[in-house]
mmCIF file of C-alpha atoms in Angstrom:
data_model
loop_
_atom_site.group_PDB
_atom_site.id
_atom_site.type_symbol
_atom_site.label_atom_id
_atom_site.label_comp_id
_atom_site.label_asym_id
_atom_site.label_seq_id
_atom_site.Cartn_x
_atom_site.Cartn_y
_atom_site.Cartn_z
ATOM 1 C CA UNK F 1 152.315 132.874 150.415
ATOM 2 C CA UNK F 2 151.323 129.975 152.995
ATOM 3 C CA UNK F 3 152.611 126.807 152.127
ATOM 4 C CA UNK F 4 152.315 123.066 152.897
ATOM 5 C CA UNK F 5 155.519 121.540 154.681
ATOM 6 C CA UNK F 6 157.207 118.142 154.578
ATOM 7 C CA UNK F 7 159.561 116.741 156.467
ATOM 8 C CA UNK F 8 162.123 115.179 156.482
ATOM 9 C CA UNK F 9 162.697 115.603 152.731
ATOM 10 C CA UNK F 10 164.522 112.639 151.928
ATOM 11 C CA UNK F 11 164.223 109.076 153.903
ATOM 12 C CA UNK F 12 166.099 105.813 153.624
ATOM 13 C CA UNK F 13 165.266 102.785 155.725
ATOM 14 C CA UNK F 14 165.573 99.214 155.789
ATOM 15 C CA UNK F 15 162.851 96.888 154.473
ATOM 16 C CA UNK F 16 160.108 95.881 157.126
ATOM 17 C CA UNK F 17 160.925 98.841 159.126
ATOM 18 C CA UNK F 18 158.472 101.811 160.135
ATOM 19 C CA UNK F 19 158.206 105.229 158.934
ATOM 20 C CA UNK F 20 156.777 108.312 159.247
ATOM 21 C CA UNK F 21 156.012 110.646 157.176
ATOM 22 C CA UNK F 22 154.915 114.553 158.529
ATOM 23 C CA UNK F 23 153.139 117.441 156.739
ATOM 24 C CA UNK F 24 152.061 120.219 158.211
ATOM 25 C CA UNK F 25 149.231 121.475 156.007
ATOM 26 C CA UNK F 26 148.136 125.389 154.929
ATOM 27 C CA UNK F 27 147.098 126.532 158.202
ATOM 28 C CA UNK F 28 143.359 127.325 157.434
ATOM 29 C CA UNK F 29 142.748 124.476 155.315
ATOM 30 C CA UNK F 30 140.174 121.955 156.157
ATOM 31 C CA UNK F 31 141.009 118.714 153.692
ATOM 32 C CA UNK F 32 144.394 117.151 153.078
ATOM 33 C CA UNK F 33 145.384 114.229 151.116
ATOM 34 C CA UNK F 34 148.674 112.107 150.301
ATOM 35 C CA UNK F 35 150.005 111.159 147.084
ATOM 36 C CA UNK F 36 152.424 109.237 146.021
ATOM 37 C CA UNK F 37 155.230 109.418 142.871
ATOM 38 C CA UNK F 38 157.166 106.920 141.549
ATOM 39 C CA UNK F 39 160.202 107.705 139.900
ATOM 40 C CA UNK F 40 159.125 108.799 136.421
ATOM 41 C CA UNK F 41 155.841 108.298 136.632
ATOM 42 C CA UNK F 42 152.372 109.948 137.369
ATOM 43 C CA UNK F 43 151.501 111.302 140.456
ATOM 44 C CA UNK F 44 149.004 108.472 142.428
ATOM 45 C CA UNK F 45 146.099 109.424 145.035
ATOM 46 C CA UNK F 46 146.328 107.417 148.365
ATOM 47 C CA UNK F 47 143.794 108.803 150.699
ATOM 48 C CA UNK F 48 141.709 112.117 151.757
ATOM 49 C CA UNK F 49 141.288 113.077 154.910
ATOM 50 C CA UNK F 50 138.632 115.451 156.459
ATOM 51 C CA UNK F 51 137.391 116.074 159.646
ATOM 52 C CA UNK F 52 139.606 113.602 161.447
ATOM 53 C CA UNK F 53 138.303 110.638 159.000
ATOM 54 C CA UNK F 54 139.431 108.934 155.916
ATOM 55 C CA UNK F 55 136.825 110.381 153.267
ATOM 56 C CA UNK F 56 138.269 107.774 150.456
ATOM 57 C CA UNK F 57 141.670 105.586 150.025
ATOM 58 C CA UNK F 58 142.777 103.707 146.582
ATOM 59 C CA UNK F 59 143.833 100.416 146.664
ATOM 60 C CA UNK F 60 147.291 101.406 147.149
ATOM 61 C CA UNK F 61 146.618 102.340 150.712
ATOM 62 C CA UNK F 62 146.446 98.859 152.557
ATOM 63 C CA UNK F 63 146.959 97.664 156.182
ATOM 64 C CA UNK F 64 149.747 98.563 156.217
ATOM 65 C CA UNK F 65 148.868 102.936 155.193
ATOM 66 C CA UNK F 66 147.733 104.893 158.116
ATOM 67 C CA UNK F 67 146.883 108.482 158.504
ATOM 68 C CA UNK F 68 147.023 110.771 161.629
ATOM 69 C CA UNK F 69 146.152 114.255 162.679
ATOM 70 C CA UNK F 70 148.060 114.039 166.214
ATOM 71 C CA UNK F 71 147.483 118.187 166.768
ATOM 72 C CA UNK F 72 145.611 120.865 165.429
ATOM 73 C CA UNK F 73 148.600 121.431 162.858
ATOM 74 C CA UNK F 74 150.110 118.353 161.855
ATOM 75 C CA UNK F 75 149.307 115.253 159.176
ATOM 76 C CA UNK F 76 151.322 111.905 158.929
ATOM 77 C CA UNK F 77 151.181 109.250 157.017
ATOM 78 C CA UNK F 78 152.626 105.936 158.270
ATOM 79 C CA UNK F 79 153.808 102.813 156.615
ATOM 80 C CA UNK F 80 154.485 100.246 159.244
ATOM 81 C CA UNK F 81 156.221 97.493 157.494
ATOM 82 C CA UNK F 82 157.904 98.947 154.033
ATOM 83 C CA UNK F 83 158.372 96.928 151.020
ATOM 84 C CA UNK F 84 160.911 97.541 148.503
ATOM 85 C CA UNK F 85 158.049 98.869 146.425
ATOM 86 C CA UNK F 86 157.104 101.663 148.617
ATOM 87 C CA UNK F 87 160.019 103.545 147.143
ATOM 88 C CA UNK F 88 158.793 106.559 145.984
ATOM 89 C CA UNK F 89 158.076 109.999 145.975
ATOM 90 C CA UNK F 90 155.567 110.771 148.798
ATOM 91 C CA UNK F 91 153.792 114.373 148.618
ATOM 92 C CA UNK F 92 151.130 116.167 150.951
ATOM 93 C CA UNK F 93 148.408 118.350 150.045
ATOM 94 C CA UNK F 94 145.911 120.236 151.380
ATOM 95 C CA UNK F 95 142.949 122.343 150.303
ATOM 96 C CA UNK F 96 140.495 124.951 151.768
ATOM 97 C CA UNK F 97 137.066 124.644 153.060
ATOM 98 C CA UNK F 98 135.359 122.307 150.694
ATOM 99 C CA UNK F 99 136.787 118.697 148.885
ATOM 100 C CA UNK F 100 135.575 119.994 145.553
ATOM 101 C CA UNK F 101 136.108 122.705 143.262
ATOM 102 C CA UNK F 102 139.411 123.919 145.406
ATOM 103 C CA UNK F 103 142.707 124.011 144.375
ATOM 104 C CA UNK F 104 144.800 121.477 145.735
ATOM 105 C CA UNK F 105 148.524 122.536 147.068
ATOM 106 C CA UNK F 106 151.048 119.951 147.559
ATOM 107 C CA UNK F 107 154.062 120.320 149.585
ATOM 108 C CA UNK F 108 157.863 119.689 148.035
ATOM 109 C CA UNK F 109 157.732 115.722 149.268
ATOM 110 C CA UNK F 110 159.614 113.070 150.641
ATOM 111 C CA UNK F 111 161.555 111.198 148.842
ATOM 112 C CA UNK F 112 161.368 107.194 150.732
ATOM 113 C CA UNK F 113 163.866 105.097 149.617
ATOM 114 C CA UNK F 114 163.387 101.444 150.984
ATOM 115 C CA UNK F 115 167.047 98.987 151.124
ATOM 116 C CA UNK X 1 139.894 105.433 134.959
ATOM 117 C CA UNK X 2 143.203 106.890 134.678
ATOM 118 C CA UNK X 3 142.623 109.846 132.056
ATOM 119 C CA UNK X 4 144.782 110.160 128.888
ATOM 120 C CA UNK X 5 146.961 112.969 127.557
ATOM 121 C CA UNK X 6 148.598 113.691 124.736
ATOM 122 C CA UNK X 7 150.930 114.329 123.403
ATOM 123 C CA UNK X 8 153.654 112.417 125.586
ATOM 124 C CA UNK X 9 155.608 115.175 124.627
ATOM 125 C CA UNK X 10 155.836 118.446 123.019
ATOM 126 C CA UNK X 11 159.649 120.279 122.071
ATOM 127 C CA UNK X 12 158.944 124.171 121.226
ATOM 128 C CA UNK X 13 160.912 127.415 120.362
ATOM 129 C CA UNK X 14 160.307 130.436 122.870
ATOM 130 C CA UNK X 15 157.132 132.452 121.675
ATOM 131 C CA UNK X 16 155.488 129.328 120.131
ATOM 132 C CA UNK X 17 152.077 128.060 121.221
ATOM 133 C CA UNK X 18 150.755 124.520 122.507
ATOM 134 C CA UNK X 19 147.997 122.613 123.682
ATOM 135 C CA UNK X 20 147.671 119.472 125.547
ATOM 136 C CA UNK X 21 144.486 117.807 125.869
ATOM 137 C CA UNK X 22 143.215 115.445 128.563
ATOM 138 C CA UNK X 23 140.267 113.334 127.853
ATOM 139 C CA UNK X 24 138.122 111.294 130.475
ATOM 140 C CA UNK X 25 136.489 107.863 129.842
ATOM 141 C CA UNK X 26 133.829 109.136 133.148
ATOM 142 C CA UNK X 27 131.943 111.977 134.182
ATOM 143 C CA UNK X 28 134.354 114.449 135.487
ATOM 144 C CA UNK X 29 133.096 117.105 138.262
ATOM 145 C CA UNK X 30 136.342 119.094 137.389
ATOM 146 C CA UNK X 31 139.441 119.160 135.654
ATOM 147 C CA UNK X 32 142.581 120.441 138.091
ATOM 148 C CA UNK X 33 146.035 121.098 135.831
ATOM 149 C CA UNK X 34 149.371 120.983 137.406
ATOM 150 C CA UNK X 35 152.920 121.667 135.842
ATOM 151 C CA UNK X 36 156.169 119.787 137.692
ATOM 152 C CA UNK X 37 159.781 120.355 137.236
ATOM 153 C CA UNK X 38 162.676 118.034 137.436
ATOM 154 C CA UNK X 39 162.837 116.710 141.461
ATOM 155 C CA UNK X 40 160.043 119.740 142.398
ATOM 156 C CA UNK X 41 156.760 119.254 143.754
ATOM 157 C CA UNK X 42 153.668 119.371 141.373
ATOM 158 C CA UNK X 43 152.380 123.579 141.054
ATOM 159 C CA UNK X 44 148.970 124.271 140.743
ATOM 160 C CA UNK X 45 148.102 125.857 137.310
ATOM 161 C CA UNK X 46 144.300 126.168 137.427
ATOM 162 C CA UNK X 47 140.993 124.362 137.869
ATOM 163 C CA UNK X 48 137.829 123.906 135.684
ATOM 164 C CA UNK X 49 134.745 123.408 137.110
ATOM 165 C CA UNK X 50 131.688 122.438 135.465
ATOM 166 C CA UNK X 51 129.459 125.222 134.567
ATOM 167 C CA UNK X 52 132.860 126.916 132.982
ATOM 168 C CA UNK X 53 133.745 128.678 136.231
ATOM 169 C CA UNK X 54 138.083 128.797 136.152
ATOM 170 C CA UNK X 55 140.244 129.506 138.339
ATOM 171 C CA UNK X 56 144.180 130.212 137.985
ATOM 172 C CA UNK X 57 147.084 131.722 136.068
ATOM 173 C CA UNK X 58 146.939 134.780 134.564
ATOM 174 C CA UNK X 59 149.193 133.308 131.591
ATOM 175 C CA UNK X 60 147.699 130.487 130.692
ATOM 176 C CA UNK X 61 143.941 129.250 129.705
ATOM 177 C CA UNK X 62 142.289 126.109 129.458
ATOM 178 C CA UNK X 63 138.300 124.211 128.121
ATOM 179 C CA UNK X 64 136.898 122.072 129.599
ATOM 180 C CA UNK X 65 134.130 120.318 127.606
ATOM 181 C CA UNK X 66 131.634 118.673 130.129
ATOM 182 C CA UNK X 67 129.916 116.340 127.403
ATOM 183 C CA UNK X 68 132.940 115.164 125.969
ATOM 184 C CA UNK X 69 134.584 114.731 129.579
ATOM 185 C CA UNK X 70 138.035 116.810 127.754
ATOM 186 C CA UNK X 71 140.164 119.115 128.895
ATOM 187 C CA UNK X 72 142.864 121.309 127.261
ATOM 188 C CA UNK X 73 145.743 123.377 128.122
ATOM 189 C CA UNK X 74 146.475 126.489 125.812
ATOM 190 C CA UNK X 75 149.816 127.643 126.318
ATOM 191 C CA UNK X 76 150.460 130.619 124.107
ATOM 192 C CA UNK X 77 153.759 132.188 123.595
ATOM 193 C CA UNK X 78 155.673 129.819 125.764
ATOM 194 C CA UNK X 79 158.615 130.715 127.697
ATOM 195 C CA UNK X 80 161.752 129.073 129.036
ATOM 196 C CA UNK X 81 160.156 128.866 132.501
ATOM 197 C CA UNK X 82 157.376 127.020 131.154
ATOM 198 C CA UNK X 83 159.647 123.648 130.613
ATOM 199 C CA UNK X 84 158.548 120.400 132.687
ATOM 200 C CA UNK X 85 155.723 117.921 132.522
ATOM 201 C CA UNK X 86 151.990 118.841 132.726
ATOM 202 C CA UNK X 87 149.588 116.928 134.752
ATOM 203 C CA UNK X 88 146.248 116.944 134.455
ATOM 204 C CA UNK X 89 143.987 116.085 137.901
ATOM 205 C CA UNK X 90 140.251 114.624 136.927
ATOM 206 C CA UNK X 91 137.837 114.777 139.790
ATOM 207 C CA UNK X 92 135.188 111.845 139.416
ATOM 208 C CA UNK X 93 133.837 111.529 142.778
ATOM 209 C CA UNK X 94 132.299 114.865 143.559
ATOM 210 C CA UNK X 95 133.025 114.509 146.941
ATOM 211 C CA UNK X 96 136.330 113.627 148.560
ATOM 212 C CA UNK X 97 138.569 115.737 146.594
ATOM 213 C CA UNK X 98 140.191 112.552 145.236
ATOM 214 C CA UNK X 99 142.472 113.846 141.880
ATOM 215 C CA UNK X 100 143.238 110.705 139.265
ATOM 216 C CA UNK X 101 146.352 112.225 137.289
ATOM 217 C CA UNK X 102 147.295 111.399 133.993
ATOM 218 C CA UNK X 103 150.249 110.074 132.492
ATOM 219 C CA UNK X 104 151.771 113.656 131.972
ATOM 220 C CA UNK X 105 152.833 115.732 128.973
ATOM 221 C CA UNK X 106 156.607 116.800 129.131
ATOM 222 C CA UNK X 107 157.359 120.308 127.443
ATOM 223 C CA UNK X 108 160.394 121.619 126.613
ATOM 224 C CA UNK X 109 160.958 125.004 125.290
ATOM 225 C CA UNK X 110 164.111 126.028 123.765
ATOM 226 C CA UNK X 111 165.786 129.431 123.153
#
């Protein structure tokens, strides 16, 4: 069964440093999204993404969020200056040919862990 | 915004039955329900849509009331493998795809 893919799986980096995050969606699938976990607690929407656009971002996903779709296969999600609080649990989804009414698969994560 | 679950948390025997509601303070477009293990990432269950279309496991069935912006989770005859915490995913925008999760219901079945 196709799957979404994240790498790498687990991350550790120093405070005010960059990082990228990569997903590589369900091939045919037109809408992808990030979400966010921390330890313990619910799973938090960041941002949609569709056509090459942001289609909506919480409040979570500031200046300092951004989202890419380099190729035809790939999906990052940068952080360019972490904060201690960024720590978390960062997963990847994607979904098929319409935003609603479509199941939404997530990939197995990253876990960040900011020093 | 966030909707609620309950219960926090629900401790059966194998073969037992249980339901875990989710209720919405807006209009929801659909309800999605996701169950997550220890460290794994979050496995789609199944989706409600309004007009009472569904969509998922075989094993396990769900309502969703429209009017009352609820959703529930019937899990009947529960097995070992169903253990870990139960999230349900509230569309309110219609549009984006956007899922607002609740707090999560953690299920543990015993032998």
């Amino acid at each position: 069964e196709p799957e979404v893919t994240q790498t790498p799986s687990h991350q550790v980096t120093q405070m005010g440093q960059e990082v990228i995050l990569r997903c590589v969606p369900i091939s045919n699938h037109l809408y992808f999204y990030w979400y966010r976990q921390i330890l313990g607690q619910k799973v938090e929407f960041l941002v949609s993404f569709y056509n090459n656009e942001i289609s909506e971002k919480s409040e979570i996903f500031d200046d300092q969020f951004s989202v890419e779709r380099p190729d035809g296969s790939n999906f990052t999600l940068k952080i360019r200056s972490t904060k201690l609080e960024d720590s978390a649990m960062y997963f990847c989804a994607s979904s098929g040919d319409r935003a609603i009414n479509q199941p939404q698969h997530f990939g197995d994560g990253t876990r960040l862990s900011i020093l | 915004q966030q909707p609620v679950q309950s219960p926090q948390a629900v401790i059966l025997r194998e073969g037992e039955d249980a339901v875990i509601n989710c209720s919405s303070s807006k209009a929801l477009y659909s309800v999605h329900w996701y169950r997550q293990k220890h460290g794994e990432a979050p496995v789609f269950l199944m989706i409600l849509l309004k007009g009472g279309e569904q969509k998922g496991h075989e094993k396990i069935s769900a309502s969703f009331n429209e009017k009352k912006q609820q959703s529930s989770l019937y899990l009947t005859a529960s097995q070992l493998s169903y253990s870990g915490t139960y999230f349900c995913g509230t569309d309110v925008s219609g549009n984006t795809g956007k899922l607002i999760f609740g707090q999560g219901t953690t299920l543990q079945v015993k032998p």
